Structures are given as structure tokens and as C-alpha cells.
Amino acid sequence: MSVQWNVKQDLDLMRRVYQRELAEKHLADPVDASRQTFTLSDRENNPLVADITLPLFIARGVKGHLTSTVSTTEMTIDDIVESAREFAEAMEQVDAQRPALVEEISELRKYLNKRVRSLRAKGLRVSGEIGIGAIPTNEASDVWPVVTLHFPGEDLRPGSFSFVPEGRGDIAAQLDDLTDVVTTRSELLDGLDKINAVGLVHPIVHDALGKCEGGTAPALAEIFRDPDHLQRVTDEQENNLILYWEEGILTGTIPISEGTRFVKGAIHFDAMPCSASEIQRGASLGSIIVLPCLAEADARIFYASGEKGERGYVSFTVEPMLFNSEGNLV
């Protein structure tokens, strides 16, 4: 944090001003204001600003927080006091909406819980909660319930999706839209659990990670632990590997040789070794390009595009490899 901020001292001042403002407004805050804590979080993409947040409780089990963006370089005591007053005013606006919000949230929560229980009984890994999310202090006059659904993401790790429902119909529609994909991912995770695996990796990606410092297993384990969907890794030859998840499989964009690279299930050529019309679907990929990492895999051509000597690609199918939380193959 910028040296202009004495974080503990300045946030404590903000909390005390906030308490005083609440008292003057005679607000019945359900959480003792003396125990509420402001927090300050940097923004990685902009070091000149930060976010101040304050926990907000509408009713039992209904959480959210007020938030405001501040400068990290020009914050004076007057600015801190003014910001605290903005939080108090926002709290007053939220408090005025509390009865209606509690009633609406209670009704929506009953329906959400009923639908989620039904889906979980069918084996789907899904859960849901309802709150009010993040509320900027300058938008606190109009607060809406926010539903968050939790389910396996495309990489099979925990994912979530939040939306503002206009009623039960919106919740039903979102759950209906998710049912098929969550069913597939839940079944896949059930199968992985039985063999103590956590994910799948394309053989070419697995081979490429072996060229990274420390070897395949540590690199794969670290990638799995990282919540980012897309990651960049540099191997010992300083080749850039762009990795991402596709239908539960760790795949990516991997350089193979000069003018040849692997891109999400296909080999791309700057100059095709032969015309696509000469390539038979279902033939071995080894008839087009020999890759040692696929020597023992049944890699079959699915589609080809491009003329000989021109840019093109050959997509292929191959069984992904199972790995555990330590990055070792199962």
C-alpha cells in the first residue's frame, strides 16, 4: 500500500467516524458497529486506487458488503472522514430497504433451496445461496437480491455464477440451463473420485510440462491449484506455453518445432506437409507427423484443412491422461 496510507490508523479513524454517524442517524445496525471492520484491498491492475469494503448483514444468513474506491496517493484526513460518512449514508439507505429485502429474499431462498435439493438428490454437484453482493456506496439506494450458484467449472474445479433474479422464473431458468452441463461434470468428477484423480491433461501438454523446471508433476500440481482459467508457463528452453481448460481437460497452445504448434486438439502447420484432401479421417496422426509423446497413444485424425505448403491444421482425438492432486499420473 502507498506510503501515504497508514492503513491501520486510517481505517480505525474511518470506523470511529462511521460509528458516530450511525449513532447520529439512530440506525439499528444488527451487528455491533464497534465490531465492524473496514478493509482495504489493492487493485493489481491499478496501483493508484484501492477498494474499501465493509461487511453488511441484512438478516441471518444474508450477507453482502458496501464498497468504495479510493485513491492511494491523495487520501487526506478530510477524505477519510468524508468516505466514512458516505458509508454511513449508504447504510442508512440500505436499512430503509431492509424489510422489503428480507421478505423478497426469504421467498426466493425457499424456492432456490427446494430446486437445489432436488438437483442434488439426482447426483448433481450444485449449491446455491442468496445475498446482496457488493454494493457501491453510491448505488445503495437501489439494492437487489443476488443469487450465487456453485457448481463444477469447465476445469472441474469449483466455479460459481451470480445474477440478480427478477423472480422465481429467473432462478428456474438459470438452473435449467445449467442442468445438462453440471450433470456431465458431476458424473466425471464422481468417476475421478473413485480413482483418486482430480483432473485430465492432454498428452502433449503433459509432455511439454516435463520440460519445465522441476518436472511435470510439480508444474501440473501448481497449475491445478491456481484458480486462473488461463495460465502461462515458460519451459527451460524459454518457450512460452499457454495453458487453459477445455471440457475438463488441461490443454493449450504449445510450440512443437519451427512452423509447427499444438493448439487445443490440433496440430497447426505454417506449411502443410500434404493437402487436406489427401488426409483420411480416422487415420493415425503418425501418418502426418511423428510425436514421441504420442507413440503409445491411439491418436486419430478427425479433420484436416489446408493445401500442401500452405497454412493449415490437422485436428485429432486422443485419450487424455488422468492425474492426482500431486500432479502424478493415475
mmCIF file of C-alpha atoms in Angstrom:
data_model
loop_
_atom_site.group_PDB
_atom_site.id
_atom_site.type_symbol
_atom_site.label_atom_id
_atom_site.label_comp_id
_atom_site.label_asym_id
_atom_site.label_seq_id
_atom_site.Cartn_x
_atom_site.Cartn_y
_atom_site.Cartn_z
ATOM 1 C CA MET A 1 0.000 0.000 0.000
ATOM 2 C CA SER A 2 1.163 3.517 -0.707
ATOM 3 C CA VAL A 3 3.221 5.240 1.986
ATOM 4 C CA GLN A 4 0.574 7.972 2.102
ATOM 5 C CA TRP A 5 -1.621 5.473 3.919
ATOM 6 C CA ASN A 6 -1.167 4.373 7.492
ATOM 7 C CA VAL A 7 -3.618 1.552 6.918
ATOM 8 C CA LYS A 8 -4.395 0.505 10.493
ATOM 9 C CA GLN A 9 -4.612 4.074 11.806
ATOM 10 C CA ASP A 10 -6.617 5.463 8.888
ATOM 11 C CA LEU A 11 -9.110 2.585 8.798
ATOM 12 C CA ASP A 12 -9.571 2.857 12.553
ATOM 13 C CA LEU A 13 -10.377 6.558 12.102
ATOM 14 C CA MET A 14 -12.850 5.684 9.387
ATOM 15 C CA ARG A 15 -14.524 3.104 11.630
ATOM 16 C CA ARG A 16 -14.889 5.597 14.502
ATOM 17 C CA VAL A 17 -16.367 8.273 12.245
ATOM 18 C CA TYR A 18 -18.723 5.661 10.791
ATOM 19 C CA GLN A 19 -19.856 4.639 14.309
ATOM 20 C CA ARG A 20 -20.538 8.266 15.191
ATOM 21 C CA GLU A 21 -22.533 8.831 12.016
ATOM 22 C CA LEU A 22 -24.635 5.706 12.682
ATOM 23 C CA ALA A 23 -25.367 6.898 16.189
ATOM 24 C CA GLU A 24 -26.468 10.302 14.921
ATOM 25 C CA LYS A 25 -28.755 8.648 12.389
ATOM 26 C CA HIS A 26 -30.195 6.346 15.121
ATOM 27 C CA LEU A 27 -29.653 3.304 12.927
ATOM 28 C CA ALA A 28 -30.306 -0.083 14.484
ATOM 29 C CA ASP A 29 -27.393 -1.909 12.892
ATOM 30 C CA PRO A 30 -27.873 -5.662 13.521
ATOM 31 C CA VAL A 31 -24.142 -6.070 14.084
ATOM 32 C CA ASP A 32 -22.484 -4.053 16.815
ATOM 33 C CA ALA A 33 -20.812 -1.235 14.897
ATOM 34 C CA SER A 34 -17.822 -1.379 17.212
ATOM 35 C CA ARG A 35 -17.039 -4.836 15.825
ATOM 36 C CA GLN A 36 -17.340 -3.898 12.171
ATOM 37 C CA THR A 37 -14.078 -3.673 10.299
ATOM 38 C CA PHE A 38 -13.160 -1.746 7.191
ATOM 39 C CA THR A 39 -10.686 -3.472 4.907
ATOM 40 C CA LEU A 40 -8.501 -2.001 2.188
ATOM 41 C CA SER A 41 -7.568 -4.038 -0.907
ATOM 42 C CA ASP A 42 -5.126 -3.102 -3.642
ATOM 43 C CA ARG A 43 -6.021 -3.445 -7.302
ATOM 44 C CA GLU A 44 -3.364 -5.369 -9.201
ATOM 45 C CA ASN A 45 -4.155 -3.601 -12.474
ATOM 46 C CA ASN A 46 -4.140 -0.102 -10.977
ATOM 47 C CA PRO A 47 -1.860 0.691 -8.016
ATOM 48 C CA LEU A 48 -3.216 4.242 -7.773
ATOM 49 C CA VAL A 49 -6.596 3.143 -6.417
ATOM 50 C CA ALA A 50 -7.831 0.668 -3.832
ATOM 51 C CA ASP A 51 -11.165 -0.677 -2.627
ATOM 52 C CA ILE A 52 -12.521 -0.146 0.871
ATOM 53 C CA THR A 53 -15.142 -2.670 1.957
ATOM 54 C CA LEU A 54 -17.428 -3.020 4.959
ATOM 55 C CA PRO A 55 -19.381 -6.190 5.827
ATOM 56 C CA LEU A 56 -23.126 -5.784 5.584
ATOM 57 C CA PHE A 57 -25.733 -8.052 7.162
ATOM 58 C CA ILE A 58 -29.340 -7.744 6.056
ATOM 59 C CA ALA A 59 -30.665 -10.685 8.043
ATOM 60 C CA ARG A 60 -29.478 -14.029 9.330
ATOM 61 C CA GLY A 61 -27.550 -15.779 6.567
ATOM 62 C CA VAL A 62 -27.895 -12.836 4.180
ATOM 63 C CA LYS A 63 -24.571 -11.162 3.655
ATOM 64 C CA GLY A 64 -23.005 -8.609 1.383
ATOM 65 C CA HIS A 65 -20.726 -5.657 1.679
ATOM 66 C CA LEU A 66 -20.548 -1.970 0.970
ATOM 67 C CA THR A 67 -17.622 -0.883 -1.144
ATOM 68 C CA SER A 68 -15.989 2.328 -2.272
ATOM 69 C CA THR A 69 -12.978 3.109 -4.449
ATOM 70 C CA VAL A 70 -10.366 5.485 -3.077
ATOM 71 C CA SER A 71 -7.039 6.967 -4.153
ATOM 72 C CA THR A 72 -3.905 5.504 -2.609
ATOM 73 C CA THR A 73 -1.859 8.641 -3.173
ATOM 74 C CA GLU A 74 -4.043 11.623 -2.300
ATOM 75 C CA MET A 75 -6.130 10.491 0.679
ATOM 76 C CA THR A 76 -6.275 13.201 3.355
ATOM 77 C CA ILE A 77 -7.915 13.052 6.770
ATOM 78 C CA ASP A 78 -10.829 15.043 5.370
ATOM 79 C CA ASP A 79 -11.153 12.444 2.591
ATOM 80 C CA ILE A 80 -11.179 9.638 5.142
ATOM 81 C CA VAL A 81 -13.910 11.357 7.168
ATOM 82 C CA GLU A 82 -15.957 12.015 4.033
ATOM 83 C CA SER A 83 -15.604 8.405 2.942
ATOM 84 C CA ALA A 84 -16.792 7.206 6.357
ATOM 85 C CA ARG A 85 -19.843 9.461 6.060
ATOM 86 C CA GLU A 86 -20.573 8.018 2.613
ATOM 87 C CA PHE A 87 -20.585 4.527 4.128
ATOM 88 C CA ALA A 88 -22.939 5.659 6.885
ATOM 89 C CA GLU A 89 -25.296 7.270 4.374
ATOM 90 C CA ALA A 90 -25.215 4.114 2.281
ATOM 91 C CA MET A 91 -26.002 2.060 5.375
ATOM 92 C CA GLU A 92 -28.976 4.331 6.055
ATOM 93 C CA GLN A 93 -30.261 3.769 2.509
ATOM 94 C CA VAL A 94 -29.849 0.010 2.804
ATOM 95 C CA ASP A 95 -31.533 -0.016 6.207
ATOM 96 C CA ALA A 96 -34.604 1.674 4.729
ATOM 97 C CA GLN A 97 -34.924 -1.184 2.234
ATOM 98 C CA ARG A 98 -34.322 -3.931 4.778
ATOM 99 C CA PRO A 99 -37.946 -5.067 5.416
ATOM 100 C CA ALA A 100 -38.760 -5.450 1.728
ATOM 101 C CA LEU A 101 -35.417 -7.119 1.018
ATOM 102 C CA VAL A 102 -35.812 -9.629 3.826
ATOM 103 C CA GLU A 103 -39.277 -10.581 2.606
ATOM 104 C CA GLU A 104 -38.170 -10.996 -1.006
ATOM 105 C CA ILE A 105 -35.014 -12.889 -0.120
ATOM 106 C CA SER A 106 -36.916 -15.236 2.176
ATOM 107 C CA GLU A 107 -39.335 -16.181 -0.605
ATOM 108 C CA LEU A 108 -36.618 -16.638 -3.221
ATOM 109 C CA ARG A 109 -34.435 -18.624 -0.830
ATOM 110 C CA LYS A 110 -37.196 -21.154 -0.168
ATOM 111 C CA TYR A 111 -37.585 -21.763 -3.884
ATOM 112 C CA LEU A 112 -33.827 -21.855 -4.506
ATOM 113 C CA ASN A 113 -33.252 -24.374 -1.715
ATOM 114 C CA LYS A 114 -36.080 -26.585 -2.960
ATOM 115 C CA ARG A 115 -34.698 -26.678 -6.516
ATOM 116 C CA VAL A 116 -31.123 -27.254 -5.374
ATOM 117 C CA ARG A 117 -32.146 -30.115 -3.074
ATOM 118 C CA SER A 118 -33.934 -31.752 -5.983
ATOM 119 C CA LEU A 119 -30.872 -31.500 -8.226
ATOM 120 C CA ARG A 120 -28.502 -32.739 -5.531
ATOM 121 C CA ALA A 121 -30.741 -35.734 -4.938
ATOM 122 C CA LYS A 122 -30.069 -36.634 -8.589
ATOM 123 C CA GLY A 123 -26.321 -36.540 -8.005
ATOM 124 C CA LEU A 124 -25.589 -33.052 -9.317
ATOM 125 C CA ARG A 125 -22.828 -31.151 -7.576
ATOM 126 C CA VAL A 126 -24.601 -27.837 -7.210
ATOM 127 C CA SER A 127 -25.429 -25.487 -4.379
ATOM 128 C CA GLY A 128 -26.841 -22.013 -4.124
ATOM 129 C CA GLU A 129 -27.061 -19.041 -1.826
ATOM 130 C CA ILE A 130 -28.727 -15.680 -1.851
ATOM 131 C CA GLY A 131 -27.376 -12.403 -0.537
ATOM 132 C CA ILE A 132 -26.932 -8.840 -1.723
ATOM 133 C CA GLY A 133 -23.396 -8.991 -3.106
ATOM 134 C CA ALA A 134 -21.110 -5.971 -3.402
ATOM 135 C CA ILE A 135 -22.908 -2.640 -3.175
ATOM 136 C CA PRO A 136 -21.029 0.535 -4.161
ATOM 137 C CA THR A 137 -21.817 3.285 -1.667
ATOM 138 C CA ASN A 138 -23.126 5.493 -4.490
ATOM 139 C CA GLU A 139 -25.623 2.810 -5.556
ATOM 140 C CA ALA A 140 -27.009 1.852 -2.146
ATOM 141 C CA SER A 141 -30.388 3.463 -2.806
ATOM 142 C CA ASP A 142 -31.387 0.538 -5.012
ATOM 143 C CA VAL A 143 -30.371 -2.856 -3.606
ATOM 144 C CA TRP A 144 -31.433 -6.175 -5.123
ATOM 145 C CA PRO A 145 -31.057 -9.808 -4.030
ATOM 146 C CA VAL A 146 -28.163 -11.634 -5.682
ATOM 147 C CA VAL A 147 -28.265 -15.387 -6.256
ATOM 148 C CA THR A 148 -24.964 -17.260 -6.492
ATOM 149 C CA LEU A 149 -24.882 -20.803 -7.859
ATOM 150 C CA HIS A 150 -21.878 -23.006 -7.123
ATOM 151 C CA PHE A 151 -21.017 -25.893 -9.445
ATOM 152 C CA PRO A 152 -18.001 -27.531 -11.131
ATOM 153 C CA GLY A 153 -16.398 -25.211 -13.648
ATOM 154 C CA GLU A 154 -15.094 -26.157 -17.070
ATOM 155 C CA ASP A 155 -11.821 -27.164 -15.417
ATOM 156 C CA LEU A 156 -13.797 -29.328 -12.930
ATOM 157 C CA ARG A 157 -12.708 -27.108 -10.057
ATOM 158 C CA PRO A 158 -15.280 -25.194 -8.000
ATOM 159 C CA GLY A 159 -16.938 -22.478 -10.058
ATOM 160 C CA SER A 160 -19.769 -20.047 -9.484
ATOM 161 C CA PHE A 161 -22.172 -17.758 -11.257
ATOM 162 C CA SER A 162 -24.084 -14.812 -9.798
ATOM 163 C CA PHE A 163 -27.134 -12.996 -11.104
ATOM 164 C CA VAL A 164 -29.933 -10.708 -9.989
ATOM 165 C CA PRO A 165 -33.264 -12.562 -10.247
ATOM 166 C CA GLU A 166 -36.494 -10.777 -11.038
ATOM 167 C CA GLY A 167 -38.393 -13.684 -9.524
ATOM 168 C CA ARG A 168 -38.587 -17.464 -9.268
ATOM 169 C CA GLY A 169 -38.674 -17.768 -13.028
ATOM 170 C CA ASP A 170 -35.145 -16.409 -13.377
ATOM 171 C CA ILE A 171 -33.816 -18.895 -10.826
ATOM 172 C CA ALA A 172 -35.609 -21.742 -12.599
ATOM 173 C CA ALA A 173 -34.236 -20.695 -15.981
ATOM 174 C CA GLN A 174 -30.652 -20.469 -14.749
ATOM 175 C CA LEU A 175 -30.815 -23.875 -13.068
ATOM 176 C CA ASP A 176 -32.449 -25.439 -16.130
ATOM 177 C CA ASP A 177 -29.704 -24.029 -18.348
ATOM 178 C CA LEU A 178 -27.022 -25.478 -16.075
ATOM 179 C CA THR A 179 -28.530 -28.910 -15.546
ATOM 180 C CA ASP A 180 -27.043 -30.726 -18.547
ATOM 181 C CA VAL A 181 -23.511 -29.389 -18.187
ATOM 182 C CA VAL A 182 -23.459 -29.825 -14.404
ATOM 183 C CA THR A 183 -24.748 -33.381 -14.795
ATOM 184 C CA THR A 184 -21.864 -34.209 -17.151
ATOM 185 C CA ARG A 185 -19.264 -32.588 -14.934
ATOM 186 C CA SER A 186 -20.662 -34.191 -11.781
ATOM 187 C CA GLU A 187 -20.540 -37.651 -13.357
ATOM 188 C CA LEU A 188 -16.987 -37.044 -14.496
ATOM 189 C CA LEU A 189 -15.953 -35.909 -11.024
ATOM 190 C CA ASP A 190 -17.623 -38.959 -9.490
ATOM 191 C CA GLY A 191 -15.505 -41.129 -11.754
ATOM 192 C CA LEU A 192 -12.335 -39.225 -10.889
ATOM 193 C CA ASP A 193 -13.035 -39.512 -7.174
ATOM 194 C CA LYS A 194 -13.233 -43.304 -7.436
ATOM 195 C CA ILE A 195 -9.652 -43.476 -8.688
ATOM 196 C CA ASN A 196 -8.291 -40.601 -6.583
ATOM 197 C CA ALA A 197 -7.779 -38.379 -9.616
ATOM 198 C CA VAL A 198 -8.532 -34.651 -9.790
ATOM 199 C CA GLY A 199 -8.272 -33.829 -13.478
ATOM 200 C CA LEU A 200 -7.252 -34.677 -17.016
ATOM 201 C CA VAL A 201 -4.407 -33.375 -19.138
ATOM 202 C CA HIS A 202 -3.727 -33.651 -22.862
ATOM 203 C CA PRO A 203 -0.664 -35.874 -23.555
ATOM 204 C CA ILE A 204 1.112 -33.115 -25.497
ATOM 205 C CA VAL A 205 0.636 -30.678 -22.613
ATOM 206 C CA HIS A 206 1.849 -33.293 -20.148
ATOM 207 C CA ASP A 207 4.973 -33.834 -22.241
ATOM 208 C CA ALA A 208 5.604 -30.101 -22.548
ATOM 209 C CA LEU A 209 5.392 -29.613 -18.777
ATOM 210 C CA GLY A 210 8.169 -32.164 -18.418
ATOM 211 C CA LYS A 211 10.493 -29.599 -19.965
ATOM 212 C CA CYS A 212 9.688 -27.073 -17.219
ATOM 213 C CA GLU A 213 11.922 -26.507 -14.217
ATOM 214 C CA GLY A 214 11.124 -29.085 -11.548
ATOM 215 C CA GLY A 215 9.454 -31.510 -13.922
ATOM 216 C CA THR A 216 5.926 -32.458 -14.896
ATOM 217 C CA ALA A 217 4.279 -33.361 -11.595
ATOM 218 C CA PRO A 218 5.117 -30.166 -9.632
ATOM 219 C CA ALA A 219 4.172 -27.994 -12.610
ATOM 220 C CA LEU A 220 0.884 -29.803 -13.128
ATOM 221 C CA ALA A 221 0.011 -29.691 -9.428
ATOM 222 C CA GLU A 222 0.741 -25.953 -9.278
ATOM 223 C CA ILE A 223 -1.375 -25.271 -12.363
ATOM 224 C CA PHE A 224 -4.286 -27.201 -10.877
ATOM 225 C CA ARG A 225 -4.074 -25.251 -7.614
ATOM 226 C CA ASP A 226 -4.059 -21.919 -9.439
ATOM 227 C CA PRO A 227 -7.683 -20.697 -9.853
ATOM 228 C CA ASP A 228 -6.971 -18.862 -13.124
ATOM 229 C CA HIS A 229 -8.564 -20.486 -16.158
ATOM 230 C CA LEU A 230 -5.700 -19.434 -18.449
ATOM 231 C CA GLN A 231 -2.074 -19.658 -17.388
ATOM 232 C CA ARG A 232 1.286 -19.001 -18.992
ATOM 233 C CA VAL A 233 4.323 -21.163 -18.272
ATOM 234 C CA THR A 234 7.874 -20.897 -19.583
ATOM 235 C CA ASP A 235 9.917 -24.074 -20.066
ATOM 236 C CA GLU A 236 13.663 -24.445 -19.665
ATOM 237 C CA GLN A 237 14.197 -23.506 -23.337
ATOM 238 C CA GLU A 238 12.220 -20.306 -22.695
ATOM 239 C CA ASN A 239 9.324 -21.466 -24.845
ATOM 240 C CA ASN A 240 6.035 -19.905 -23.787
ATOM 241 C CA LEU A 241 3.289 -22.414 -23.040
ATOM 242 C CA ILE A 242 -0.254 -21.033 -22.926
ATOM 243 C CA LEU A 243 -2.441 -23.407 -20.950
ATOM 244 C CA TYR A 244 -6.197 -23.429 -20.437
ATOM 245 C CA TRP A 245 -9.065 -25.795 -19.706
ATOM 246 C CA GLU A 246 -11.423 -27.204 -22.329
ATOM 247 C CA GLU A 247 -14.269 -29.541 -21.321
ATOM 248 C CA GLY A 248 -12.437 -30.572 -18.175
ATOM 249 C CA ILE A 249 -9.103 -31.240 -19.903
ATOM 250 C CA LEU A 250 -5.969 -29.137 -19.455
ATOM 251 C CA THR A 251 -4.925 -28.253 -22.993
ATOM 252 C CA GLY A 252 -3.251 -25.243 -24.543
ATOM 253 C CA THR A 253 -1.029 -23.740 -27.202
ATOM 254 C CA ILE A 254 2.354 -25.481 -27.306
ATOM 255 C CA PRO A 255 5.255 -24.924 -29.730
ATOM 256 C CA ILE A 256 6.390 -28.233 -31.259
ATOM 257 C CA SER A 257 9.013 -27.174 -33.778
ATOM 258 C CA GLU A 258 9.708 -24.329 -36.168
ATOM 259 C CA GLY A 259 6.451 -23.661 -38.013
ATOM 260 C CA THR A 260 4.511 -26.306 -36.093
ATOM 261 C CA ARG A 261 2.477 -25.945 -32.907
ATOM 262 C CA PHE A 262 -0.260 -27.688 -30.958
ATOM 263 C CA VAL A 263 -3.429 -25.648 -30.393
ATOM 264 C CA LYS A 264 -6.287 -27.162 -28.387
ATOM 265 C CA GLY A 265 -6.619 -30.555 -30.031
ATOM 266 C CA ALA A 266 -4.999 -29.811 -33.387
ATOM 267 C CA ILE A 267 -1.570 -29.559 -34.951
ATOM 268 C CA HIS A 268 -1.168 -26.277 -36.837
ATOM 269 C CA PHE A 269 1.350 -26.033 -39.684
ATOM 270 C CA ASP A 270 2.773 -22.925 -41.300
ATOM 271 C CA ALA A 271 3.254 -25.229 -44.293
ATOM 272 C CA MET A 272 1.034 -28.292 -44.528
ATOM 273 C CA PRO A 273 3.028 -31.480 -45.305
ATOM 274 C CA CYS A 274 0.238 -32.543 -47.673
ATOM 275 C CA SER A 275 -3.171 -31.313 -48.786
ATOM 276 C CA ALA A 276 -6.187 -31.923 -46.559
ATOM 277 C CA SER A 277 -7.834 -33.833 -49.399
ATOM 278 C CA GLU A 278 -5.076 -36.470 -49.103
ATOM 279 C CA ILE A 279 -5.669 -36.983 -45.381
ATOM 280 C CA GLN A 280 -8.114 -39.684 -44.357
ATOM 281 C CA ARG A 281 -10.321 -39.221 -41.338
ATOM 282 C CA GLY A 282 -9.626 -41.883 -38.730
ATOM 283 C CA ALA A 283 -6.048 -42.429 -39.914
ATOM 284 C CA SER A 284 -3.204 -42.373 -37.399
ATOM 285 C CA LEU A 285 -1.836 -38.935 -36.657
ATOM 286 C CA GLY A 286 1.596 -40.526 -37.056
ATOM 287 C CA SER A 287 0.983 -40.680 -40.796
ATOM 288 C CA ILE A 288 1.225 -36.875 -40.850
ATOM 289 C CA ILE A 289 3.587 -36.029 -38.001
ATOM 290 C CA VAL A 290 5.547 -38.186 -35.575
ATOM 291 C CA LEU A 291 5.392 -37.028 -31.957
ATOM 292 C CA PRO A 292 7.290 -39.167 -29.441
ATOM 293 C CA CYS A 293 4.863 -38.265 -26.650
ATOM 294 C CA LEU A 294 2.039 -39.882 -28.645
ATOM 295 C CA ALA A 295 3.983 -43.011 -29.595
ATOM 296 C CA GLU A 296 1.920 -45.210 -27.309
ATOM 297 C CA ALA A 297 -1.343 -43.268 -27.700
ATOM 298 C CA ASP A 298 -4.072 -44.009 -30.210
ATOM 299 C CA ALA A 299 -4.156 -40.555 -31.813
ATOM 300 C CA ARG A 300 -6.628 -40.495 -34.711
ATOM 301 C CA ILE A 301 -7.177 -37.753 -37.275
ATOM 302 C CA PHE A 302 -10.580 -36.111 -37.027
ATOM 303 C CA TYR A 303 -10.388 -33.273 -39.553
ATOM 304 C CA ALA A 304 -7.857 -31.516 -41.755
ATOM 305 C CA SER A 305 -7.798 -28.174 -43.516
ATOM 306 C CA GLY A 306 -5.287 -26.527 -45.872
ATOM 307 C CA GLU A 307 -3.315 -27.121 -49.045
ATOM 308 C CA LYS A 308 0.185 -28.569 -49.198
ATOM 309 C CA GLY A 309 2.806 -25.931 -48.459
ATOM 310 C CA GLU A 310 0.218 -23.509 -47.098
ATOM 311 C CA ARG A 311 -1.074 -22.804 -43.629
ATOM 312 C CA GLY A 312 -3.432 -25.437 -42.267
ATOM 313 C CA TYR A 313 -4.169 -27.770 -39.406
ATOM 314 C CA VAL A 314 -4.999 -31.366 -38.532
ATOM 315 C CA SER A 315 -7.300 -31.967 -35.591
ATOM 316 C CA PHE A 316 -7.179 -35.309 -33.840
ATOM 317 C CA THR A 317 -8.616 -37.286 -30.960
ATOM 318 C CA VAL A 318 -6.603 -38.913 -28.215
ATOM 319 C CA GLU A 319 -7.374 -40.080 -24.699
ATOM 320 C CA PRO A 320 -6.431 -37.512 -22.025
ATOM 321 C CA MET A 321 -4.286 -38.554 -19.081
ATOM 322 C CA LEU A 322 -5.580 -38.676 -15.522
ATOM 323 C CA PHE A 323 -3.623 -37.004 -12.742
ATOM 324 C CA ASN A 324 -3.940 -36.580 -8.971
ATOM 325 C CA SER A 325 -3.545 -33.553 -6.735
ATOM 326 C CA GLU A 326 0.250 -34.037 -6.632
ATOM 327 C CA GLY A 327 0.412 -33.897 -10.430
ATOM 328 C CA ASN A 328 1.255 -37.578 -10.821
ATOM 329 C CA LEU A 329 -0.470 -39.693 -13.428
ATOM 330 C CA VAL A 330 -3.093 -42.123 -12.160
#
